[in-house]
Structure formats: structure tokens, C-alpha cells
Coordinates of C-alpha atoms in Angstrom, one line a residue:
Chain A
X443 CA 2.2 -20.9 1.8
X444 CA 3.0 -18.5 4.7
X445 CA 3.0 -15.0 2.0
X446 CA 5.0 -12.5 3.0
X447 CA 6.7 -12.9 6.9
X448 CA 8.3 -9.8 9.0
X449 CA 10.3 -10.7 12.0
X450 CA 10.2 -8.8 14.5
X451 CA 6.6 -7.5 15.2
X452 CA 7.8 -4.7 17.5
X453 CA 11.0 -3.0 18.3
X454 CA 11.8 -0.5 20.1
X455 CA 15.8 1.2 19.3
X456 CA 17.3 4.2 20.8
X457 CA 18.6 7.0 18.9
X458 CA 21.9 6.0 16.7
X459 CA 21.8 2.0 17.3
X460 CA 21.3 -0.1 13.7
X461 CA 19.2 -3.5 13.2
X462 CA 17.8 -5.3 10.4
X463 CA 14.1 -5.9 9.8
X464 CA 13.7 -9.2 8.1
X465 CA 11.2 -9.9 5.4
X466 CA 10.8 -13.2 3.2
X467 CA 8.5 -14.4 0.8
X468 CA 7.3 -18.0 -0.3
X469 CA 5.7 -17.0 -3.5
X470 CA 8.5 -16.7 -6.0
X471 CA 8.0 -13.0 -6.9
X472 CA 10.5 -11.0 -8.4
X473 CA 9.6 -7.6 -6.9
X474 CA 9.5 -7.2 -3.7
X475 CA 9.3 -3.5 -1.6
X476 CA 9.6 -1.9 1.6
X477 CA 6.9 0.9 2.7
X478 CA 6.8 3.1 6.1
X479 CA 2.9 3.9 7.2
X480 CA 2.9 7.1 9.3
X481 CA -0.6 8.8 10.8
X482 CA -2.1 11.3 7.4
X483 CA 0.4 10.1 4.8
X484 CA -0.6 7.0 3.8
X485 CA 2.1 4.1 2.3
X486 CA 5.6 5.4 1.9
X487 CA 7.9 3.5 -1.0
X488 CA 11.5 3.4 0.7
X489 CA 13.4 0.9 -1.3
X490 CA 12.1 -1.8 -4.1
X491 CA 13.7 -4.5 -6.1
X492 CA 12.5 -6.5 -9.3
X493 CA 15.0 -9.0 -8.7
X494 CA 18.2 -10.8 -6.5
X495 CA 21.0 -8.8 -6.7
X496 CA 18.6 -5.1 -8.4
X497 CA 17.6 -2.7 -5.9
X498 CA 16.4 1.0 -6.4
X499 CA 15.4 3.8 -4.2
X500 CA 12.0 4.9 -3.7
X501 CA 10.3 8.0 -2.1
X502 CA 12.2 7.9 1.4
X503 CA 15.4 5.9 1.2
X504 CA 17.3 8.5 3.5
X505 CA 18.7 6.4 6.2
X506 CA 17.6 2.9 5.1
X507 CA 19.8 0.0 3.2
X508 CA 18.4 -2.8 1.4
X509 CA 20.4 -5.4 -0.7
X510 CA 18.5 -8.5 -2.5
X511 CA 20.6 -11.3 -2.6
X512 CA 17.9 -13.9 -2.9
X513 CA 14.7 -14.5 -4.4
X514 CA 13.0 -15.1 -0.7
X515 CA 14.4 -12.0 1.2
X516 CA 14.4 -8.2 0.9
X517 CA 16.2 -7.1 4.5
X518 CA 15.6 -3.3 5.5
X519 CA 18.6 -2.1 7.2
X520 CA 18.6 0.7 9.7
X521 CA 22.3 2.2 9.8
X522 CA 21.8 4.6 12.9
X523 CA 18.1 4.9 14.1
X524 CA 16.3 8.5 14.4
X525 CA 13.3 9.3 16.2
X526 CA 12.1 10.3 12.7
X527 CA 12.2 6.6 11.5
X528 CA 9.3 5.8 13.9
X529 CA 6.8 4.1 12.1
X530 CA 5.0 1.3 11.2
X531 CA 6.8 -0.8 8.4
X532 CA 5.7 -2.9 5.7
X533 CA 7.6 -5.5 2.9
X534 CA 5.4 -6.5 0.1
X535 CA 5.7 -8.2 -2.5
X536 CA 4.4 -8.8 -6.2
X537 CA 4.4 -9.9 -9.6
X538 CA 7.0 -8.4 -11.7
X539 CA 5.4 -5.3 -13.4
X540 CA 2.9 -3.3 -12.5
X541 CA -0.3 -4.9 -13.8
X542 CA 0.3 -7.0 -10.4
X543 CA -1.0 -6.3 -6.4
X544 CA 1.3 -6.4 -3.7
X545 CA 0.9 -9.2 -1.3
X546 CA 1.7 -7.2 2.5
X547 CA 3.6 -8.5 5.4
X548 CA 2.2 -8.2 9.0
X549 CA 4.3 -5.1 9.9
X550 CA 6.6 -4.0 12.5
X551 CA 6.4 -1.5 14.6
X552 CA 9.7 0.1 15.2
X553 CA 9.5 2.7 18.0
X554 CA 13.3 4.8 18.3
X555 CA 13.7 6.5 21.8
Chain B
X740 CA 4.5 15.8 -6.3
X741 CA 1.5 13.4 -4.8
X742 CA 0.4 11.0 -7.3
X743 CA -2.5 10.1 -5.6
X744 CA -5.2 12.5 -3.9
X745 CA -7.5 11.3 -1.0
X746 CA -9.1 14.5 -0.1
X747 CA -11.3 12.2 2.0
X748 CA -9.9 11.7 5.5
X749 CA -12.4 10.3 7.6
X750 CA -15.6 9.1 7.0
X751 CA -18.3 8.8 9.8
X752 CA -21.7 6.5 8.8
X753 CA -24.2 5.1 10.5
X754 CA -25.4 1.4 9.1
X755 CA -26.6 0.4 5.9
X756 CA -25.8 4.3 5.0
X757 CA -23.6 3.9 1.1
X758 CA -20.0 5.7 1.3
X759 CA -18.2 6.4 -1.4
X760 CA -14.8 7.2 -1.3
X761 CA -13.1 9.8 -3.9
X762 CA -9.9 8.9 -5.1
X763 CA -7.9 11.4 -7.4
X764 CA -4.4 10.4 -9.2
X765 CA -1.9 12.4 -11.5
X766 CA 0.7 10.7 -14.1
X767 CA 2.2 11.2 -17.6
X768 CA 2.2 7.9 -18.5
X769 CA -0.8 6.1 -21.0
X770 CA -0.7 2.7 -19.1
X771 CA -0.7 2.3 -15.6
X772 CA -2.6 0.5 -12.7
X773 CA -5.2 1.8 -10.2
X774 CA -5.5 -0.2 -7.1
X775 CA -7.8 -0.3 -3.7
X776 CA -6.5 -1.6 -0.9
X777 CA -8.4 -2.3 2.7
X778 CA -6.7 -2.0 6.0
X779 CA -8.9 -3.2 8.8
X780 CA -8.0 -2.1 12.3
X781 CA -6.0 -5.5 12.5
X782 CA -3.6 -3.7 10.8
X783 CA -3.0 -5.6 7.5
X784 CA -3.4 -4.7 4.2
X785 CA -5.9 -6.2 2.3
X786 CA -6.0 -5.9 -1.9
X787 CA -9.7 -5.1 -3.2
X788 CA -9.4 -4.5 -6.9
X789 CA -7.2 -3.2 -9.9
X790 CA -7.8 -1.6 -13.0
X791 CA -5.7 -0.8 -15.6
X792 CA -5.6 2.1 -17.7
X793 CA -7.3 0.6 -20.8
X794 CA -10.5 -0.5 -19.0
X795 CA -13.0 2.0 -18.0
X796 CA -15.5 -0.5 -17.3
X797 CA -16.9 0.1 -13.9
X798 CA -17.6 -2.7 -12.1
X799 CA -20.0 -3.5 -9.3
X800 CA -18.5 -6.7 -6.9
X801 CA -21.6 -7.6 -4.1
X802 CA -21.7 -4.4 -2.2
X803 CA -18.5 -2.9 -3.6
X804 CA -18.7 -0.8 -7.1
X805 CA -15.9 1.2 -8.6
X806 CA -16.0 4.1 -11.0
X807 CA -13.2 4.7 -12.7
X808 CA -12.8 8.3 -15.0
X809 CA -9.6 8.7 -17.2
X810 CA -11.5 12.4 -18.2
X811 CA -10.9 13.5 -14.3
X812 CA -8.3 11.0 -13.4
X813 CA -10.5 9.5 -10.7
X814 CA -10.8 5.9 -9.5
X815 CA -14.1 6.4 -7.0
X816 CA -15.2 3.4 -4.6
X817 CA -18.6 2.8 -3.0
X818 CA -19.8 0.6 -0.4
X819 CA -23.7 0.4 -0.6
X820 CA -25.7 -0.5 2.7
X821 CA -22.6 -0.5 4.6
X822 CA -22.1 -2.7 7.5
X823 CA -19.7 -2.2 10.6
X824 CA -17.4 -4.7 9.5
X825 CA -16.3 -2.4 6.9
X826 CA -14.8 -0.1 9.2
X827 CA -11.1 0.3 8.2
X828 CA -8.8 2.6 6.4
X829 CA -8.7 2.3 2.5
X830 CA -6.2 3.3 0.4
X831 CA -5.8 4.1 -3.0
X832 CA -2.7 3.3 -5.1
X833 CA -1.5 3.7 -8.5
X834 CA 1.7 1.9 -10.3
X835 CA 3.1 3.9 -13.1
X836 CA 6.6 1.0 -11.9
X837 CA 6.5 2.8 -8.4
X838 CA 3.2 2.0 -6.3
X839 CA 2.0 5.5 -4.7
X840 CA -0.3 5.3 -2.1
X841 CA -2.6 8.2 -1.3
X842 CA -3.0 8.8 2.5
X843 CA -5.9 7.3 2.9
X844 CA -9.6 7.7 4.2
X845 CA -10.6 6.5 7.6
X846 CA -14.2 5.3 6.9
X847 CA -16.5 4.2 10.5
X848 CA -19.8 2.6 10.3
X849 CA -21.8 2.8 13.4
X850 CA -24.1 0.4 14.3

């Protein structure tokens, strides 16, 4: 079982190009979530899903796309990158309700110039 | 509004001191899940325990206890005789269907 993989580790985008962070998981979970970590303000929800083809918004979604077309992968799109997306980013993912922990990815730490 | 209160943002000890770690949530729902999670300076996140709404039985696991208080909405964690390998940032959570994380408390034991 590899759990949850994140390609890439780092990145580092100027201001206004797009990319995809990719996330999978091995585990057969139905939800699976996206969180930014900034410095004081702990795990951010930005997009979750509780199944292929259901996605919802979370706390931040504001210039972030997600679609959930398999079980395995939740991709995090970045449409034009800000310096305010700067941040460490996390997938998770979990059993389907909320009894259930969240199994974390490695990160990526996206860096926009 | 911020579900989940770490008033706590660092925490300096020397070893074998205990830390405990206060951990204050808000929600309207009757069920819903308290977590602890562990992030070591490696950077991953590490799940420590969960307790559900329903079960206010504290519980002590080797040096780690929890107290958990539905009265004052509080989900405490202590670390007795804490060693330097326990330095790392834990977070609090809550899932009332969306996980909230509080901000965390940076806890460093000195040797």
C-alpha cells in the first residue's frame, strides 16, 4: 500500500501560469480532500469529495478546481497562480463519514513568484 | 467563524516536564468527531486519536492522555515526562462533515 501519493514535492510558478497537483490514493476511500497549511492558521479545507464524480467547496476554494472522476484521484487545479496561493498543500483521504481520520499525503510545496 | 480554538501557540519544555495542550471547539451539531493529529518537523501528519461525541471517557494511551469535556467544549491533550522526540506541531480537528483544524500549538522539548 503506498496511502496517499502527491506528485510534485516542490513547485515553484510565477504569477498567472496554471498546473495541476496530483494526488491518488490506494485505499479505496470515498472521501478524499485538499487542505493548504500556512504559518498561524493551521489546516485549510479547499475542496472535498465523498465520491467519483461529487465534489464540494470547502473554506478556501477561491482560485482552486477539483473534479473526481475516479476513486484513486482527487487533482487540485490552479487556474492562474497568485502569490497568495503560496503554501504548503495537502490531499487526504478517509473513510466516508466523519467518525473516520484522514490518511495525509507528503505535501507540496508550491512557491508562486 | 473558527470551529476550533488553539489558544496555545508555542510551547517551550525542558525534558520529562508534562505539556498539556488546550484544545477549544464550537458546533451546533449533537454528533461529531474530535481528532489530534501530530506533525513532526518531517512535515507529515500523523493521526493520534478520535473521539466521538457520545464518549466522554478520557483515556490515557502510554504517555499520552486526553480529556475530553462536552460542558466546556474542550478536547485537552497531555504528554507526561515528555521526551524530545515529541517535538512537533499538534493540531486539533473536529468533523461536524467538514474537518476544521485549529492552528495549531508548536510544542519543543529541550533536552
Amino acid at each position: 500500500n503506498a496511502g496517499v501519493t502527491q506528485t510534485p514535492k516542490f513547485q515553484v510558478l510565477k504569477t498567472g501560469q496554471s498546473m495541476t497537483l496530483q494526488c491518488a490514493q490506494d485505499m479505496n476511500h470515498e472521501y478524499m480532500s485538499w487542505y493548504r497549511q500556512d504559518p498561524g492558521m493551521g489546516l485549510r479545507l479547499i475542496h472535498y469529495s465523498v465520491g467519483a464524480g461529487i465534489t464540494d467547496q470547502g473554506e478556501v476554494p477561491n482560485g482552486y478546481n477539483v473534479s473526481r472522476s475516479t476513486t484513486e484521484d482527487f487533482p487540485l487545479r490552479l487556474l492562474s497562480a497568485a502569490p497568495s496561493q503560496t503554501s504548503v498543500y495537502f490531499c487526504a483521504s478517509g473513510g466516508p463519514g466523519p467518525s473516520y481520520e484522514q490518511y495525509f499525503g507528503p505535501g507540496t510545496r508550491l512557491t508562486v513568484t | 467563524a473558527q470551529k476550533v480554538t488553539q489558544a496555545q501557540t508555542e510551547i517551550s519544555v525542558v525534558e520529562k516536564e508534562d505539556v498539556t495542550l488546550d484544545c477549544v471547539y464550537e458546533t451546533r451539531d449533537t454528533t461529531y468527531y474530535l481528532f489530534w493529529y501530530k506533525q513532526p518537523p518531517s512535515g507529515e501528519l500523523v493521526f493520534l486519536i478520535r473521539r466521538n461525541s457520545f464518549d466522554e471517557q478520557n483515556e490515557i494511551s502510554g504517555r499520552y492522555s486526553w480529556n475530553f469535556q462536552k460542558s466546556t467544549s474542550s478536547f485537552n491533550f497531555t504528554i507526561t515526562a515528555s521526551q524530545v522526540v515529541d517535538s512537533a506541531v499538534y493540531f486539533c480537528a473536529l468533523n461536524d462533515y467538514k474537518l476544521s483544524f485549529g492552528a495549531g500549538t508548536t510544542v519543543t522539548v529541550r533536552a
